Short mmCIF file of C-alpha atoms in Angstrom, two decimals:
data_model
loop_
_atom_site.label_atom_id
_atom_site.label_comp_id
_atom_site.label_asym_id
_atom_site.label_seq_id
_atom_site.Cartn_x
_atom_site.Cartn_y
_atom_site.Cartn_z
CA UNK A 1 -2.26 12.22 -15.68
CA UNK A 2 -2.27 8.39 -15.77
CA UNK A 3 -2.01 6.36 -12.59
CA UNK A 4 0.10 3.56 -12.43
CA UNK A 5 -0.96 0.23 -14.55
CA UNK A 6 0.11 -2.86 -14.28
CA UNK A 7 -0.08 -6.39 -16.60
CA UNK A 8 -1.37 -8.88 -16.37
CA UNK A 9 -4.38 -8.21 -13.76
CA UNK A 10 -4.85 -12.02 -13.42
CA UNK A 11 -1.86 -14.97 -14.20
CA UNK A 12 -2.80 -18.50 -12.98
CA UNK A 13 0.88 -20.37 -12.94
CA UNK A 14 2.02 -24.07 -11.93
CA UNK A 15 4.22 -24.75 -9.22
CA UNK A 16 8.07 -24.35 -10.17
CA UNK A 17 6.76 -22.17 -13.20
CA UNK A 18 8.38 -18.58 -13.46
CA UNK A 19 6.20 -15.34 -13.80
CA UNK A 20 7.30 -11.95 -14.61
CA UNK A 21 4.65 -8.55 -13.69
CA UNK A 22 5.13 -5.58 -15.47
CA UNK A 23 4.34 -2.12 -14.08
CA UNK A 24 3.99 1.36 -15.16
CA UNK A 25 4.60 3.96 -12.98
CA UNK A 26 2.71 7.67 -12.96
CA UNK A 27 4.70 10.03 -15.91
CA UNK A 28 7.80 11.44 -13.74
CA UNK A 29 7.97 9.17 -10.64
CA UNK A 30 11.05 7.68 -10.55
CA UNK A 31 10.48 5.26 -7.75
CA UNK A 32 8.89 2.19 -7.75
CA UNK A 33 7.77 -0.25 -4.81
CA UNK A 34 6.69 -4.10 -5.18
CA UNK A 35 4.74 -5.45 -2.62
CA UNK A 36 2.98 -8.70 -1.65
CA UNK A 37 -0.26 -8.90 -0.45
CA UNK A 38 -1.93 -11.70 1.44
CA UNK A 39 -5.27 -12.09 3.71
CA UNK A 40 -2.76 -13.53 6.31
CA UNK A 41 0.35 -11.42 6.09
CA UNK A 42 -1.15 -7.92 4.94
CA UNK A 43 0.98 -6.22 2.81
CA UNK A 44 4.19 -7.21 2.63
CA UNK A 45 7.33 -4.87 0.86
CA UNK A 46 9.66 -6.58 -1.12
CA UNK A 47 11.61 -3.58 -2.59
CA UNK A 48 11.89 -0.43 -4.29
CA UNK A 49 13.53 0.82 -7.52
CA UNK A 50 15.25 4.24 -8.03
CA UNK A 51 16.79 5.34 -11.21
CA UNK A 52 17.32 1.40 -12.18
CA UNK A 53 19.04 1.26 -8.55
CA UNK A 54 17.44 -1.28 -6.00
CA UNK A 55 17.36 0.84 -3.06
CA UNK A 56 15.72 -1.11 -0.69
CA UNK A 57 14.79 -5.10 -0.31
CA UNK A 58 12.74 -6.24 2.29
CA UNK A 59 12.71 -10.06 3.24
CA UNK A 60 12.00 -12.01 0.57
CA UNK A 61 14.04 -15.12 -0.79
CA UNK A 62 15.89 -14.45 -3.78
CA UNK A 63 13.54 -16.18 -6.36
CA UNK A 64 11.82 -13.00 -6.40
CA UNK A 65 13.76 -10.12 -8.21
CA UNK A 66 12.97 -7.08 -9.93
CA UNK A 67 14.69 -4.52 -12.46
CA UNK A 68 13.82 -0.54 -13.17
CA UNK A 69 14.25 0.20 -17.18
CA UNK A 70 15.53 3.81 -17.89
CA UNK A 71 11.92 4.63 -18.46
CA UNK A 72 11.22 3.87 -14.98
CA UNK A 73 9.04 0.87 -15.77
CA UNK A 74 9.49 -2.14 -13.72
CA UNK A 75 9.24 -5.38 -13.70
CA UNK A 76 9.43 -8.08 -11.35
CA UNK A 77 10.37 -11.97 -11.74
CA UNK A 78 9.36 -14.77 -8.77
CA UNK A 79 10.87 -18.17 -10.45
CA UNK A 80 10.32 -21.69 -8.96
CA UNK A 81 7.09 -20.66 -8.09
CA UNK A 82 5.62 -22.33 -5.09
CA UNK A 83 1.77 -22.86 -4.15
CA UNK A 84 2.58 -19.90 -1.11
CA UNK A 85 3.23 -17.12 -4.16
CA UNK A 86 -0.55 -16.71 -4.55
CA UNK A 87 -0.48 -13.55 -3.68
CA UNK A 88 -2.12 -10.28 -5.18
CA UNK A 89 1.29 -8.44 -6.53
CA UNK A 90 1.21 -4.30 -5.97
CA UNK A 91 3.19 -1.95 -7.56
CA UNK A 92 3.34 1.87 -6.29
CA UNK A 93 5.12 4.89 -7.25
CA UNK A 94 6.27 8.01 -5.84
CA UNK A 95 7.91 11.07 -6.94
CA UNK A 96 10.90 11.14 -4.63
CA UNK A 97 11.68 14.87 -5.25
CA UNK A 98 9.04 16.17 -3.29
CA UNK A 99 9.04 17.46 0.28
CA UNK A 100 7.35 14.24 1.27
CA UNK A 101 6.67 10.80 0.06
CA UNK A 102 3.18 9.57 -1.21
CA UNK A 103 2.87 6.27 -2.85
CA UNK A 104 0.34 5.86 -5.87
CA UNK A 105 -0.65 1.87 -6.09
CA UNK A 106 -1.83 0.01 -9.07
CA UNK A 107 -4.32 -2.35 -9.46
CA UNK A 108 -2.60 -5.04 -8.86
CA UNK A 109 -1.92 -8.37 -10.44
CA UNK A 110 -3.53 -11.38 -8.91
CA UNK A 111 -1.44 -14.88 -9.37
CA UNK A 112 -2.37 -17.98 -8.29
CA UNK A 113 -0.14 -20.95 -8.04
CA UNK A 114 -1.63 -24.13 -8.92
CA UNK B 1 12.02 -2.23 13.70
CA UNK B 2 9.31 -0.26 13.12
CA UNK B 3 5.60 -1.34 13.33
CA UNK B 4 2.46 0.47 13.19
CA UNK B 5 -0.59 -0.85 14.78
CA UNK B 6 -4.38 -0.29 13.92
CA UNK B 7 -7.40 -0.92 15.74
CA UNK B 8 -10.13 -2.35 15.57
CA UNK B 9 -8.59 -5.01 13.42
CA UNK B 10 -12.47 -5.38 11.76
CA UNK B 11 -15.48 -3.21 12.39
CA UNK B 12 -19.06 -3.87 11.56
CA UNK B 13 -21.88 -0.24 11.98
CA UNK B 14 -24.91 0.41 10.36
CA UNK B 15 -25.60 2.79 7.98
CA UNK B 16 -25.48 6.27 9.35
CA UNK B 17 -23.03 5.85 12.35
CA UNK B 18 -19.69 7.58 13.62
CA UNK B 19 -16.44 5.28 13.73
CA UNK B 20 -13.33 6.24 14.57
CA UNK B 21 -9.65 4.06 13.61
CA UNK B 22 -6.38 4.36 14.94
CA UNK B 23 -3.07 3.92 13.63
CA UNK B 24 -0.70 3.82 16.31
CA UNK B 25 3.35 3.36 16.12
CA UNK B 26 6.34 4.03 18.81
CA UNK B 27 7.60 5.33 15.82
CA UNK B 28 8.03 8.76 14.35
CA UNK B 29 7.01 9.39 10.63
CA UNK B 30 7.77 12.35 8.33
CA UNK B 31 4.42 11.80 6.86
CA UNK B 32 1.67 9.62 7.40
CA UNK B 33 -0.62 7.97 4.74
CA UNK B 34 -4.15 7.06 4.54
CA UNK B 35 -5.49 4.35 1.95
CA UNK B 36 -8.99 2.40 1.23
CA UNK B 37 -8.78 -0.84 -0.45
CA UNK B 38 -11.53 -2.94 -2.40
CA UNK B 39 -11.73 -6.36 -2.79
CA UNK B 40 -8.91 -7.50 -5.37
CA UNK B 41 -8.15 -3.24 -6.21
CA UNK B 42 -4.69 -1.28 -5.29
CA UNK B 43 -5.54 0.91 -1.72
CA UNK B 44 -6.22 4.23 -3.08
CA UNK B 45 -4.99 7.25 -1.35
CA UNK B 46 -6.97 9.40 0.84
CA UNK B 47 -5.04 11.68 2.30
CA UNK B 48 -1.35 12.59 3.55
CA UNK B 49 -0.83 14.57 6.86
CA UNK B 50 2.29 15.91 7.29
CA UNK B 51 2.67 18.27 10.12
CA UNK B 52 2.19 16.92 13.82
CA UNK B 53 -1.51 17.92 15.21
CA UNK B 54 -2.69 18.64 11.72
CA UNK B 55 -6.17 17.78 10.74
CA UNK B 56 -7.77 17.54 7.65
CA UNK B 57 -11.10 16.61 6.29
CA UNK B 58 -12.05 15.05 2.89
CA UNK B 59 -15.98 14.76 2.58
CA UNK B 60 -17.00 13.04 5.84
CA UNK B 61 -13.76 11.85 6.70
CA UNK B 62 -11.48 13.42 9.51
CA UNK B 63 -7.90 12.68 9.46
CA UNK B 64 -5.78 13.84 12.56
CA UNK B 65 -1.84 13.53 12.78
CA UNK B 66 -0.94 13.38 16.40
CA UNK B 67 1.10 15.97 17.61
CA UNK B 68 4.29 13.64 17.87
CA UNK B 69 4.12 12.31 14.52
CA UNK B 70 3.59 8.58 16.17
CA UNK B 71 0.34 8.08 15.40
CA UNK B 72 -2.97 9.05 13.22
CA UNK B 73 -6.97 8.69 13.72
CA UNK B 74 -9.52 8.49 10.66
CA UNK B 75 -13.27 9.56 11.50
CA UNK B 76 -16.08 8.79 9.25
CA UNK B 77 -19.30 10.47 9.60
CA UNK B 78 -22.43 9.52 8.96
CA UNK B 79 -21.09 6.25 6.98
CA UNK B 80 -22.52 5.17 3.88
CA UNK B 81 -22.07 1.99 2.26
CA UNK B 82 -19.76 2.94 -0.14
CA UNK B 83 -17.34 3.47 2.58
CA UNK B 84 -17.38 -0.14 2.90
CA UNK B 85 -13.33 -1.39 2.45
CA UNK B 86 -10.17 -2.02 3.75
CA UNK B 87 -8.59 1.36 5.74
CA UNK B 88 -4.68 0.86 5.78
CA UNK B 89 -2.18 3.58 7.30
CA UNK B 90 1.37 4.07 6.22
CA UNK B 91 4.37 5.62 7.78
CA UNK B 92 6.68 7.24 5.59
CA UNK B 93 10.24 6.88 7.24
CA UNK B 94 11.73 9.79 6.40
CA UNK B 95 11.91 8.80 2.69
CA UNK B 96 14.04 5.64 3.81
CA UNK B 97 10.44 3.40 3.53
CA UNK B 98 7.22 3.16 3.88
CA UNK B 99 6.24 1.36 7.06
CA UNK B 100 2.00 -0.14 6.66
CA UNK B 101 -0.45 -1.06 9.07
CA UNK B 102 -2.25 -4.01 9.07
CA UNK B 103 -5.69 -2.81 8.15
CA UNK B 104 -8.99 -1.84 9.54
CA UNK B 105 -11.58 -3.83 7.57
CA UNK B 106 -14.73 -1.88 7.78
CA UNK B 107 -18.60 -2.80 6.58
CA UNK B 108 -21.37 -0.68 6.53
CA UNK B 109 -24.60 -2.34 6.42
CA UNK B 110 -27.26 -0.17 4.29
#
């Protein structure tokens, strides 16, 4: 079975650019996390898609949003982009319909904000 | 708001050595989650634990759920330099979220 993939791996972007990530989640998980990773703030969650539902939002300002397609792809938009977005962007899945959680990362897409 | 805590927050051995890393919370978890990261890579799973007190071992890695679901240890035997990465634990909150430690950054020197 195919993990999860995400695209672009690497996106260099200018300061007040937008950037959308796209990621693919393992074949039947229908939830997907987004989460920010930085050497100073670890990993960071900035929410999770259900059946094209947000179901959760952690605290992040509202330039950065996200969407579930019916295919349970997701993608994930920061706009105005400021030099502090450099970040390496994770996506996870899980199949929710187990008896317990377990979250399957991607690789990850690395942006930096010039 | 829940917070899990590991320790040590960086840990340097030689080749060959035990080590030991805890994952500690106030916290109960349904589940607990184990991951090693690589420079610029997604953390890869290791292992889940589910039930309090249970153990399991992958290779020379020991994973131990603590009997009140608040906390987690991961031993490495023997370490090798391929163990060499970044050892994050995750709380799973009873399907509401997933609650991560910081990260145990470990090196092993050949």
């Amino acid at each position: 079975k195919a993990g999860v993939t995400q695209t672009p791996r690497y996106l260099i972007k200018t300061r007040g650019q937008q950037v959308t990530l796209s990621c693919s989640p393992i074949s039947g998980h229908r939830s997907v996390s987004w989460y920010q990773q930085t050497p100073g703030q670890g990993l960071q969650f900035l929410f999770e898609y259900f059946s094209e539902t947000q179901r959760n939002k952690g605290n992040f300002p509202g330039r950065f949003s996200g969407r579930q397609f019916s295919n349970s792809r997701s993608e994930m938009n920061v706009s105005t982009l400021e030099l502090g977005d450099s970040a390496l962007y994770l996506c996870a899945s899980s199949l929710v319909s187990s008896s317990y959680n377990e979250q399957f990362f991607g690789p990850g897409t690395r942006l930096t904000v010039l | 708001t829940q917070l899990l805590e590991q320790s040590p927050q960086f840990l340097s051995i030689q080749e060959g050595e035990n080590l030991t890393v805890y994952c500690n919370s106030s916290s109960v978890f349904s589940s607990l989650q184990w991951y090693r990261q690589e420079p610029g890579e997604g953390p890869v799973l290791l292992v889940t634990v589910v039930t309090g007190g249970e153990v399991k071992k992958l290779k020379r890695l020991t994973f131990q759920f603590g009997d009140a679901r608040k906390d987690s240890s991961l031993h490495i035997t023997a370490a090798q330099p391929g163990d060499t990465g970044l050892y994050l634990c995750a709380g799973d909150n009873y399907g509401q979220n997933f609650v991560f430690g910081p990260g145990t950054r470990l090196s092993v020197l050949p």
